[in-house]
mmCIF file of C-alpha atoms (C1' of nucleotides) in Angstrom:
data_model
loop_
_atom_site.group_PDB
_atom_site.id
_atom_site.type_symbol
_atom_site.label_atom_id
_atom_site.label_comp_id
_atom_site.label_asym_id
_atom_site.label_seq_id
_atom_site.Cartn_x
_atom_site.Cartn_y
_atom_site.Cartn_z
ATOM 1 C CA UNK A 729 182.969 54.580 130.126
ATOM 2 C CA UNK A 730 185.302 53.670 132.954
ATOM 3 C CA UNK A 731 183.782 53.292 136.380
ATOM 4 C CA UNK A 732 185.047 56.118 138.557
ATOM 5 C CA UNK A 733 188.066 54.681 140.292
ATOM 6 C CA UNK A 734 188.542 55.330 143.970
ATOM 7 C CA UNK A 735 191.759 55.310 145.914
ATOM 8 C CA UNK A 736 191.463 55.233 149.685
ATOM 9 C CA UNK A 737 193.711 57.351 151.883
ATOM 10 C CA UNK A 738 195.243 54.132 153.163
ATOM 11 C CA UNK A 739 196.068 52.997 149.653
ATOM 12 C CA UNK A 740 197.554 56.383 148.786
ATOM 13 C CA UNK A 741 199.604 56.270 151.970
ATOM 14 C CA UNK A 742 200.885 52.860 151.004
ATOM 15 C CA UNK A 743 201.932 54.098 147.595
ATOM 16 C CA UNK A 744 203.844 56.997 149.117
ATOM 17 C CA UNK A 745 205.541 54.844 151.763
ATOM 18 C CA UNK A 746 206.432 52.287 149.134
ATOM 19 C CA UNK A 747 208.137 55.006 147.131
ATOM 20 C CA UNK A 748 210.040 56.270 150.156
ATOM 21 C CA UNK A 749 208.141 59.540 150.259
ATOM 22 C CA UNK A 750 206.754 61.273 153.316
ATOM 23 C CA UNK A 751 203.021 61.073 153.723
ATOM 24 C CA UNK A 752 201.452 64.524 153.609
ATOM 25 C CA UNK A 753 197.868 65.648 153.247
ATOM 26 C CA UNK A 754 198.674 67.312 149.924
ATOM 27 C CA UNK A 755 200.270 64.217 148.453
ATOM 28 C CA UNK A 756 197.515 61.875 149.593
ATOM 29 C CA UNK A 757 194.848 64.235 148.319
ATOM 30 C CA UNK A 758 196.613 64.657 144.979
ATOM 31 C CA UNK A 759 196.875 60.904 144.435
ATOM 32 C CA UNK A 760 193.216 60.511 145.333
ATOM 33 C CA UNK A 761 192.193 63.323 143.023
ATOM 34 C CA UNK A 762 194.137 61.729 140.163
ATOM 35 C CA UNK A 763 192.409 58.388 140.771
ATOM 36 C CA UNK A 764 189.074 60.063 140.064
ATOM 37 C CA UNK A 765 189.946 62.788 137.591
ATOM 38 C CA UNK A 766 192.373 61.289 135.096
ATOM 39 C CA UNK A 767 194.450 63.563 132.883
ATOM 40 C CA UNK A 768 194.179 66.365 135.409
ATOM 41 C CA UNK A 769 196.128 69.585 135.056
ATOM 42 C CA UNK A 770 197.693 71.274 138.075
ATOM 43 C CA UNK A 771 194.777 73.660 137.973
ATOM 44 C CA UNK A 772 192.289 70.772 138.020
ATOM 45 C CA UNK A 773 194.086 69.217 140.964
ATOM 46 C CA UNK A 774 194.108 72.438 142.955
ATOM 47 C CA UNK A 775 190.390 72.801 142.315
ATOM 48 C CA UNK A 776 189.746 69.224 143.480
ATOM 49 C CA UNK A 777 191.780 69.788 146.613
ATOM 50 C CA UNK A 778 190.079 73.002 147.684
ATOM 51 C CA UNK A 779 187.254 71.123 149.434
ATOM 52 C CA UNK A 780 189.589 69.236 151.685
ATOM 53 C CA UNK A 781 192.505 71.695 151.811
ATOM 54 C CA UNK A 782 191.107 75.173 151.182
ATOM 55 C CA UNK A 783 194.451 76.887 151.278
ATOM 56 C CA UNK A 784 196.516 74.572 149.158
ATOM 57 C CA UNK A 785 198.787 76.518 146.822
ATOM 58 C CA UNK A 786 199.631 76.004 143.173
ATOM 59 C CA UNK A 787 203.247 75.836 144.135
ATOM 60 C CA UNK A 788 202.542 72.952 146.516
ATOM 61 C CA UNK A 789 200.767 70.983 143.806
ATOM 62 C CA UNK A 790 203.565 71.662 141.332
ATOM 63 C CA UNK A 791 206.028 70.314 143.879
ATOM 64 C CA UNK A 792 203.824 67.331 144.706
ATOM 65 C CA UNK A 793 203.373 66.238 141.106
ATOM 66 C CA UNK A 794 207.092 66.723 140.456
ATOM 67 C CA UNK A 795 207.895 64.437 143.396
ATOM 68 C CA UNK A 796 205.291 61.854 142.415
ATOM 69 C CA UNK A 797 206.655 61.937 138.879
ATOM 70 C CA UNK A 798 210.238 61.448 140.048
ATOM 71 C CA UNK A 799 209.057 58.564 142.224
ATOM 72 C CA UNK A 800 207.289 56.961 139.268
ATOM 73 C CA UNK A 801 203.853 57.114 140.876
ATOM 74 C CA UNK A 802 202.392 59.354 138.185
ATOM 75 C CA UNK A 803 203.206 60.153 134.594
ATOM 76 C CA UNK A 804 202.945 63.412 132.765
ATOM 77 C CA UNK A 805 201.091 63.913 129.530
ATOM 78 C CA UNK A 806 202.105 66.881 127.414
ATOM 79 C CA UNK A 807 199.671 67.822 124.720
ATOM 80 C CA UNK A 808 200.113 70.550 122.143
ATOM 81 C CA UNK A 809 198.697 73.848 123.318
ATOM 82 C CA UNK A 810 197.555 72.662 126.720
ATOM 83 C CA UNK A 811 198.883 72.694 130.256
ATOM 84 C CA UNK A 812 200.610 69.458 131.261
ATOM 85 C CA UNK A 813 198.316 66.739 132.514
ATOM 86 C CA UNK A 814 199.078 64.082 135.095
ATOM 87 C CA UNK A 815 197.789 60.554 135.549
ATOM 88 C CA UNK A 816 198.413 57.713 137.969
ATOM 89 C CA UNK A 817 201.105 55.465 136.566
ATOM 90 C CA UNK A 818 199.446 52.236 135.501
ATOM 91 C CA UNK A 819 202.432 50.535 133.865
ATOM 92 C CA UNK A 820 200.223 49.320 131.039
ATOM 93 C CA UNK A 821 201.910 51.247 128.233
ATOM 94 C CA UNK A 822 198.709 52.887 127.078
ATOM 95 C CA UNK A 823 198.506 55.825 124.719
ATOM 96 C CA UNK A 824 196.187 58.769 124.127
ATOM 97 C CA UNK A 825 193.689 60.109 121.622
ATOM 98 C CA UNK A 826 192.983 63.796 121.510
ATOM 99 C CA UNK A 827 190.231 65.587 119.619
ATOM 100 C CA UNK A 828 191.777 68.440 117.660
ATOM 101 C CA UNK A 829 188.442 70.215 117.779
ATOM 102 C CA UNK A 830 187.531 70.355 121.442
ATOM 103 C CA UNK A 831 190.740 69.122 123.065
ATOM 104 C CA UNK A 832 189.111 66.147 124.756
ATOM 105 C CA UNK A 833 191.578 63.416 125.765
ATOM 106 C CA UNK A 834 190.974 59.700 126.192
ATOM 107 C CA UNK A 835 193.117 56.667 126.926
ATOM 108 C CA UNK A 836 193.884 54.086 124.290
ATOM 109 C CA UNK A 837 195.062 50.634 125.276
ATOM 110 C CA UNK A 838 198.235 49.623 123.524
ATOM 111 C CA UNK A 839 197.198 48.771 119.984
ATOM 112 C CA UNK A 840 198.612 45.392 119.013
ATOM 113 C CA UNK A 841 200.536 43.017 121.208
ATOM 114 C CA UNK A 842 203.014 44.391 123.667
ATOM 115 C CA UNK A 843 204.625 47.599 122.516
ATOM 116 C CA UNK A 844 204.191 48.671 118.936
ATOM 117 C CA UNK A 845 206.415 51.424 117.709
ATOM 118 C CA UNK A 846 208.926 50.712 120.433
ATOM 119 C CA UNK A 847 211.637 49.758 118.006
ATOM 120 C CA UNK A 848 212.520 52.593 115.695
ATOM 121 C CA UNK A 849 214.805 51.665 112.829
ATOM 122 C CA UNK A 850 217.398 54.333 113.559
ATOM 123 C CA UNK A 851 217.735 55.432 117.174
ATOM 124 C CA UNK A 852 220.613 57.846 116.517
ATOM 125 C CA UNK A 853 222.507 55.915 119.157
ATOM 126 C CA UNK A 854 219.975 56.635 121.847
ATOM 127 C CA UNK A 855 218.853 54.090 124.391
ATOM 128 C CA UNK A 856 215.076 54.185 124.029
ATOM 129 C CA UNK A 857 213.158 53.933 127.287
ATOM 130 C CA UNK A 858 209.631 54.866 126.321
ATOM 131 C CA UNK A 859 207.498 55.635 123.308
ATOM 132 C CA UNK A 860 204.659 58.092 123.690
ATOM 133 C CA UNK A 861 201.983 57.877 121.053
ATOM 134 C CA UNK A 862 199.408 60.568 120.551
ATOM 135 C CA UNK A 863 196.578 60.019 118.110
ATOM 136 C CA UNK A 864 194.893 63.161 116.899
ATOM 137 C CA UNK A 865 191.533 63.348 115.215
ATOM 138 C CA UNK A 866 187.991 64.635 115.464
ATOM 139 C CA UNK A 867 185.448 63.323 117.934
ATOM 140 C CA UNK A 868 181.887 62.682 116.815
ATOM 141 C CA UNK A 869 180.494 65.926 118.221
ATOM 142 C CA UNK A 870 183.147 68.021 116.502
ATOM 143 C CA UNK A 871 182.657 66.116 113.251
ATOM 144 C CA UNK A 872 178.941 66.894 113.272
ATOM 145 C CA UNK A 873 179.569 70.484 114.197
ATOM 146 C CA UNK A 874 182.000 70.966 111.289
ATOM 147 C CA UNK A 875 179.655 69.195 108.863
ATOM 148 C CA UNK A 876 176.960 71.850 109.276
ATOM 149 C CA UNK B 1188 224.439 63.141 109.581
ATOM 150 C CA UNK B 1189 222.080 64.622 107.024
ATOM 151 C CA UNK B 1190 223.595 66.796 104.347
ATOM 152 C CA UNK B 1191 222.465 70.352 104.977
ATOM 153 C CA UNK B 1192 219.424 70.801 102.802
ATOM 154 C CA UNK B 1193 219.025 74.004 100.864
ATOM 155 C CA UNK B 1194 215.849 75.590 99.630
ATOM 156 C CA UNK B 1195 216.212 78.362 97.086
ATOM 157 C CA UNK B 1196 214.112 81.505 97.263
ATOM 158 C CA UNK B 1197 212.446 80.408 94.044
ATOM 159 C CA UNK B 1198 211.506 77.070 95.513
ATOM 160 C CA UNK B 1199 210.161 78.709 98.661
ATOM 161 C CA UNK B 1200 208.168 81.131 96.536
ATOM 162 C CA UNK B 1201 206.721 78.206 94.626
ATOM 163 C CA UNK B 1202 205.655 76.513 97.825
ATOM 164 C CA UNK B 1203 203.912 79.660 99.041
ATOM 165 C CA UNK B 1204 202.167 80.301 95.729
ATOM 166 C CA UNK B 1205 201.110 76.679 95.546
ATOM 167 C CA UNK B 1206 199.496 77.020 98.947
ATOM 168 C CA UNK B 1207 197.717 80.224 97.942
ATOM 169 C CA UNK B 1208 199.749 82.371 100.307
ATOM 170 C CA UNK B 1209 201.269 85.756 99.557
ATOM 171 C CA UNK B 1210 205.007 85.759 99.061
ATOM 172 C CA UNK B 1211 206.738 87.872 101.684
ATOM 173 C CA UNK B 1212 210.374 88.175 102.698
ATOM 174 C CA UNK B 1213 209.558 86.821 106.160
ATOM 175 C CA UNK B 1214 207.791 83.746 104.826
ATOM 176 C CA UNK B 1215 210.453 82.937 102.265
ATOM 177 C CA UNK B 1216 213.212 83.412 104.810
ATOM 178 C CA UNK B 1217 211.399 81.266 107.364
ATOM 179 C CA UNK B 1218 210.954 78.403 104.908
ATOM 180 C CA UNK B 1219 214.620 78.655 103.954
ATOM 181 C CA UNK B 1220 215.714 78.711 107.576
ATOM 182 C CA UNK B 1221 213.644 75.606 108.284
ATOM 183 C CA UNK B 1222 215.234 73.786 105.352
ATOM 184 C CA UNK B 1223 218.620 74.211 107.007
ATOM 185 C CA UNK B 1224 217.830 74.187 110.694
ATOM 186 C CA UNK B 1225 215.283 71.433 111.253
ATOM 187 C CA UNK B 1226 213.287 71.370 114.463
ATOM 188 C CA UNK B 1227 213.732 75.100 114.909
ATOM 189 C CA UNK B 1228 211.926 77.039 117.600
ATOM 190 C CA UNK B 1229 210.493 80.485 116.918
ATOM 191 C CA UNK B 1230 213.498 81.848 118.716
ATOM 192 C CA UNK B 1231 215.864 79.878 116.461
ATOM 193 C CA UNK B 1232 214.056 81.149 113.380
ATOM 194 C CA UNK B 1233 214.217 84.780 114.489
ATOM 195 C CA UNK B 1234 217.937 84.369 115.102
ATOM 196 C CA UNK B 1235 218.432 82.859 111.636
ATOM 197 C CA UNK B 1236 216.498 85.680 110.046
ATOM 198 C CA UNK B 1237 218.363 88.524 111.716
ATOM 199 C CA UNK B 1238 221.132 88.486 109.083
ATOM 200 C CA UNK B 1239 218.741 89.026 106.237
ATOM 201 C CA UNK B 1240 215.942 90.869 108.064
ATOM 202 C CA UNK B 1241 217.482 92.637 111.053
ATOM 203 C CA UNK B 1242 214.227 93.985 112.364
ATOM 204 C CA UNK B 1243 212.012 90.952 112.062
ATOM 205 C CA UNK B 1244 209.780 90.584 115.110
ATOM 206 C CA UNK B 1245 208.856 87.539 117.154
ATOM 207 C CA UNK B 1246 205.238 88.280 116.474
ATOM 208 C CA UNK B 1247 205.872 88.145 112.724
ATOM 209 C CA UNK B 1248 207.506 84.736 113.000
ATOM 210 C CA UNK B 1249 204.696 83.451 115.201
ATOM 211 C CA UNK B 1250 202.225 84.583 112.546
ATOM 212 C CA UNK B 1251 204.306 83.141 109.723
ATOM 213 C CA UNK B 1252 204.629 79.690 111.263
ATOM 214 C CA UNK B 1253 200.929 79.688 112.124
ATOM 215 C CA UNK B 1254 200.083 80.437 108.485
ATOM 216 C CA UNK B 1255 202.551 77.875 107.146
ATOM 217 C CA UNK B 1256 201.116 75.344 109.568
ATOM 218 C CA UNK B 1257 197.546 76.060 108.499
ATOM 219 C CA UNK B 1258 198.645 75.730 104.861
ATOM 220 C CA UNK B 1259 200.274 72.383 105.574
ATOM 221 C CA UNK B 1260 203.741 73.529 104.574
ATOM 222 C CA UNK B 1261 205.250 72.924 107.986
ATOM 223 C CA UNK B 1262 204.401 70.788 110.970
ATOM 224 C CA UNK B 1263 204.787 71.546 114.626
ATOM 225 C CA UNK B 1264 206.599 69.366 117.097
ATOM 226 C CA UNK B 1265 205.673 69.782 120.745
ATOM 227 C CA UNK B 1266 208.104 68.266 123.184
ATOM 228 C CA UNK B 1267 207.737 68.154 126.939
ATOM 229 C CA UNK B 1268 209.344 71.119 128.612
ATOM 230 C CA UNK B 1269 210.501 72.852 125.446
ATOM 231 C CA UNK B 1270 209.232 75.584 123.174
ATOM 232 C CA UNK B 1271 207.381 74.293 120.115
ATOM 233 C CA UNK B 1272 209.568 73.349 117.193
ATOM 234 C CA UNK B 1273 208.717 73.570 113.506
ATOM 235 C CA UNK B 1274 209.850 71.531 110.533
ATOM 236 C CA UNK B 1275 209.144 71.510 106.811
ATOM 237 C CA UNK B 1276 206.324 69.092 106.099
ATOM 238 C CA UNK B 1277 207.812 66.085 104.331
ATOM 239 C CA UNK B 1278 204.727 63.874 104.188
ATOM 240 C CA UNK B 1279 206.807 60.852 105.105
ATOM 241 C CA UNK B 1280 205.143 60.098 108.440
ATOM 242 C CA UNK B 1281 208.384 60.145 110.370
ATOM 243 C CA UNK B 1282 208.662 60.310 114.130
ATOM 244 C CA UNK B 1283 211.117 61.694 116.685
ATOM 245 C CA UNK B 1284 213.622 60.579 119.289
ATOM 246 C CA UNK B 1285 214.506 62.892 122.119
ATOM 247 C CA UNK B 1286 217.302 62.516 124.641
ATOM 248 C CA UNK B 1287 215.861 63.001 128.104
ATOM 249 C CA UNK B 1288 219.290 64.088 129.292
ATOM 250 C CA UNK B 1289 220.278 66.899 126.952
ATOM 251 C CA UNK B 1290 217.040 67.461 125.044
ATOM 252 C CA UNK B 1291 218.554 66.691 121.642
ATOM 253 C CA UNK B 1292 215.983 65.782 118.996
ATOM 254 C CA UNK B 1293 216.405 63.617 115.901
ATOM 255 C CA UNK B 1294 214.144 62.272 113.186
ATOM 256 C CA UNK B 1295 213.195 58.630 112.996
ATOM 257 C CA UNK B 1296 211.892 57.156 109.768
ATOM 258 C CA UNK B 1297 208.626 55.361 110.239
ATOM 259 C CA UNK B 1298 209.478 52.024 111.788
ATOM 260 C CA UNK B 1299 207.730 49.306 109.811
ATOM 261 C CA UNK B 1300 205.833 49.649 106.587
ATOM 262 C CA UNK B 1301 203.523 52.562 106.065
ATOM 263 C CA UNK B 1302 201.989 53.798 109.270
ATOM 264 C CA UNK B 1303 202.344 51.685 112.366
ATOM 265 C CA UNK B 1304 200.330 52.696 115.371
ATOM 266 C CA UNK B 1305 197.731 54.364 113.202
ATOM 267 C CA UNK B 1306 195.011 51.978 114.228
ATOM 268 C CA UNK B 1307 194.316 52.091 117.930
ATOM 269 C CA UNK B 1308 191.932 49.451 119.182
ATOM 270 C CA UNK B 1309 189.490 51.878 120.777
ATOM 271 C CA UNK B 1310 189.288 55.316 119.229
ATOM 272 C CA UNK B 1311 186.514 56.571 121.540
ATOM 273 C CA UNK B 1312 184.584 57.378 118.390
ATOM 274 C CA UNK B 1313 187.205 59.750 117.099
ATOM 275 C CA UNK B 1314 188.262 59.923 113.486
ATOM 276 C CA UNK B 1315 192.038 59.537 113.710
ATOM 277 C CA UNK B 1316 194.009 61.720 111.333
ATOM 278 C CA UNK B 1317 197.565 61.440 112.596
ATOM 279 C CA UNK B 1318 199.656 59.571 115.118
ATOM 280 C CA UNK B 1319 202.619 61.336 116.649
ATOM 281 C CA UNK B 1320 205.215 59.080 118.171
ATOM 282 C CA UNK B 1321 207.913 60.353 120.470
ATOM 283 C CA UNK B 1322 210.661 58.026 121.598
ATOM 284 C CA UNK B 1323 212.477 59.110 124.722
ATOM 285 C CA UNK B 1324 215.806 57.798 125.887
ATOM 286 C CA UNK B 1325 219.408 58.668 126.613
ATOM 287 C CA UNK B 1326 221.932 59.528 123.930
ATOM 288 C CA UNK B 1327 225.437 58.120 124.090
ATOM 289 C CA UNK B 1328 227.022 61.241 125.554
ATOM 290 C CA UNK B 1329 224.449 61.460 128.336
ATOM 291 C CA UNK B 1330 224.795 57.741 129.039
ATOM 292 C CA UNK B 1331 228.538 58.092 129.498
ATOM 293 C CA UNK B 1332 228.115 61.204 131.588
ATOM 294 C CA UNK B 1333 225.663 59.459 133.932
ATOM 295 C CA UNK B 1334 227.868 56.355 134.160
ATOM 296 C CA UNK B 1335 230.725 58.287 135.772
ATOM 297 C "C1'" DC C 78 201.013 103.129 89.666
ATOM 298 C "C1'" DC C 79 196.798 102.960 92.845
ATOM 299 C "C1'" DG C 80 193.719 100.885 95.992
ATOM 300 C "C1'" DT C 81 192.440 97.005 98.561
ATOM 301 C "C1'" DT C 82 193.649 93.417 101.414
ATOM 302 C "C1'" DT C 83 196.853 91.000 103.917
ATOM 303 C "C1'" DT C 84 200.888 91.022 106.618
ATOM 304 C "C1'" DC C 85 204.213 93.000 109.816
ATOM 305 C "C1'" DT C 86 205.651 95.978 113.737
ATOM 306 C "C1'" DT C 87 205.126 97.727 118.226
ATOM 307 C "C1'" DG C 88 204.005 97.314 122.739
ATOM 308 C "C1'" DA C 89 201.062 95.363 126.134
ATOM 309 C "C1'" DT C 90 199.110 91.173 128.200
ATOM 310 C "C1'" DC C 91 198.327 86.352 129.632
ATOM 311 C "C1'" DT C 92 199.112 81.780 131.363
ATOM 312 C "C1'" DA C 93 201.855 77.975 132.818
ATOM 313 C "C1'" DT C 94 205.636 77.262 135.381
ATOM 314 C "C1'" DT C 95 209.693 78.172 138.331
ATOM 315 C "C1'" DC C 96 212.545 80.567 141.944
ATOM 316 C "C1'" DA C 97 213.586 81.980 146.782
ATOM 317 C "C1'" DA C 98 212.906 82.440 151.527
ATOM 318 C "C1'" DA C 99 210.341 81.961 155.470
ATOM 319 C "C1'" DA C 100 206.637 79.184 157.997
ATOM 320 C "C1'" DC C 101 205.193 74.711 158.907
ATOM 321 C "C1'" DA C 102 204.585 69.576 159.389
ATOM 322 C "C1'" DA C 103 206.281 64.601 159.314
ATOM 323 C "C1'" DA C 104 208.933 61.043 161.362
ATOM 324 C "C1'" DG C 105 212.591 59.268 164.525
ATOM 325 C "C1'" DG C 106 214.798 59.342 168.935
ATOM 326 C "C1'" DT C 107 214.574 60.502 173.906
ATOM 327 C "C1'" DA D 788 204.200 62.681 174.502
ATOM 328 C "C1'" DC D 789 207.910 66.081 173.252
ATOM 329 C "C1'" DC D 790 211.781 67.833 170.729
ATOM 330 C "C1'" DT D 791 214.739 67.873 166.742
ATOM 331 C "C1'" DT D 792 215.894 67.258 162.252
ATOM 332 C "C1'" DT D 793 214.718 67.216 157.806
ATOM 333 C "C1'" DG D 794 211.630 67.697 154.235
ATOM 334 C "C1'" DT D 795 207.403 70.051 152.656
ATOM 335 C "C1'" DT D 796 204.340 73.878 151.971
ATOM 336 C "C1'" DT D 797 203.187 78.747 151.763
ATOM 337 C "C1'" DT D 798 203.863 83.288 150.119
ATOM 338 C "C1'" DG D 799 205.142 86.415 146.829
ATOM 339 C "C1'" DA D 800 207.864 87.573 142.940
ATOM 340 C "C1'" DA D 801 209.888 86.379 138.448
ATOM 341 C "C1'" DT D 802 210.336 84.119 133.907
ATOM 342 C "C1'" DA D 803 209.444 82.263 129.291
ATOM 343 C "C1'" DG D 804 206.492 81.143 125.616
ATOM 344 C "C1'" DA D 805 202.813 82.623 123.335
ATOM 345 C "C1'" DT D 806 198.875 85.778 122.152
ATOM 346 C "C1'" DC D 807 196.078 90.182 121.622
ATOM 347 C "C1'" DA D 808 195.205 94.792 119.531
ATOM 348 C "C1'" DA D 809 195.940 98.714 116.629
ATOM 349 C "C1'" DG D 810 198.403 101.206 113.439
ATOM 350 C "C1'" DA D 811 202.180 101.101 109.608
ATOM 351 C "C1'" DA D 812 203.863 98.784 105.718
ATOM 352 C "C1'" DA D 813 204.063 95.684 101.953
ATOM 353 C "C1'" DA D 814 201.885 92.440 98.283
ATOM 354 C "C1'" DC D 815 199.398 91.991 94.147
ATOM 355 C "C1'" DG D 816 195.343 92.583 90.929
ATOM 356 C "C1'" DG D 817 193.582 95.980 88.050
#
DNA sequence: CCGTTTTCTTGATCTATTCAAAACAAAGGT
DNA sequence: ACCTTTGTTTTGAATAGATCAAGAAAACGG
């Protein structure tokens, strides 16, 4: 279990400035929300922000995450049958496991060495930048439930 | 360039029977369409089927692919920002490359040996069944276009 | 060929996301 | 501090992909 990470407003501000982005309440709050709630959907983020910014709109959060994504501060995680999720960019090339039963998502550190699977045998003349790996399986709870 | 694969109606019928599914015009036609047009969306499939079955509905194709998926005859490919794509299940554990410029998708034979990336270091107590790998990069055309 | 069961059609609905235009807020210069 | 410019957010509507529900039609075993 990861200790709940905290990102101060000052740290979030620094990240935004460093990326050449204006510092707004919505952006700071979004970064801070993502530090705590990893793999958050836009809906999750809006919910987190309501305390601090009661009238924040979905549209605003969609724009914020799009900007943060373009700036490389967050990355997007697209899972089958779910809304897109966002996470703070950690530059550690980690992957994800998803339970096909309950949809739970967890991080997986890069398996062996630096970047497995980063060198496909035939790239169809494409210049590969990233490899996203998604492991799918059943978590313990769902296994027990289906064994009944 | 892969030679256009063809699946006869008889072969498609055999696949359906083998999976314990009823043989319908829509299912046979969908399997045949997928043999030719790999990575087809539901929309692509409906378009392919219009010649043979002018009044086929989207709903029918959604149901057909869901049944074929449940039977293990096809697999689904979910790419960021695109409608789901379907392909005949080949049981060869291949992966995909996608051009982030134009969205083109190609198959990639499994890189090294049998199943790389199938053994994450920490599975969070999940029983891993499959690993989907998506390589993202720029194809030659998009590279040239962006170099202008 | 008939009846049962499954599948397909029709038409409505939902959810995630995007578009467009006006209201507002951040940052730089005076 | 204030004003201006520019970029961001709100508001409200629109879109696309996918799903739900109920009746009509087709498959297949007897």
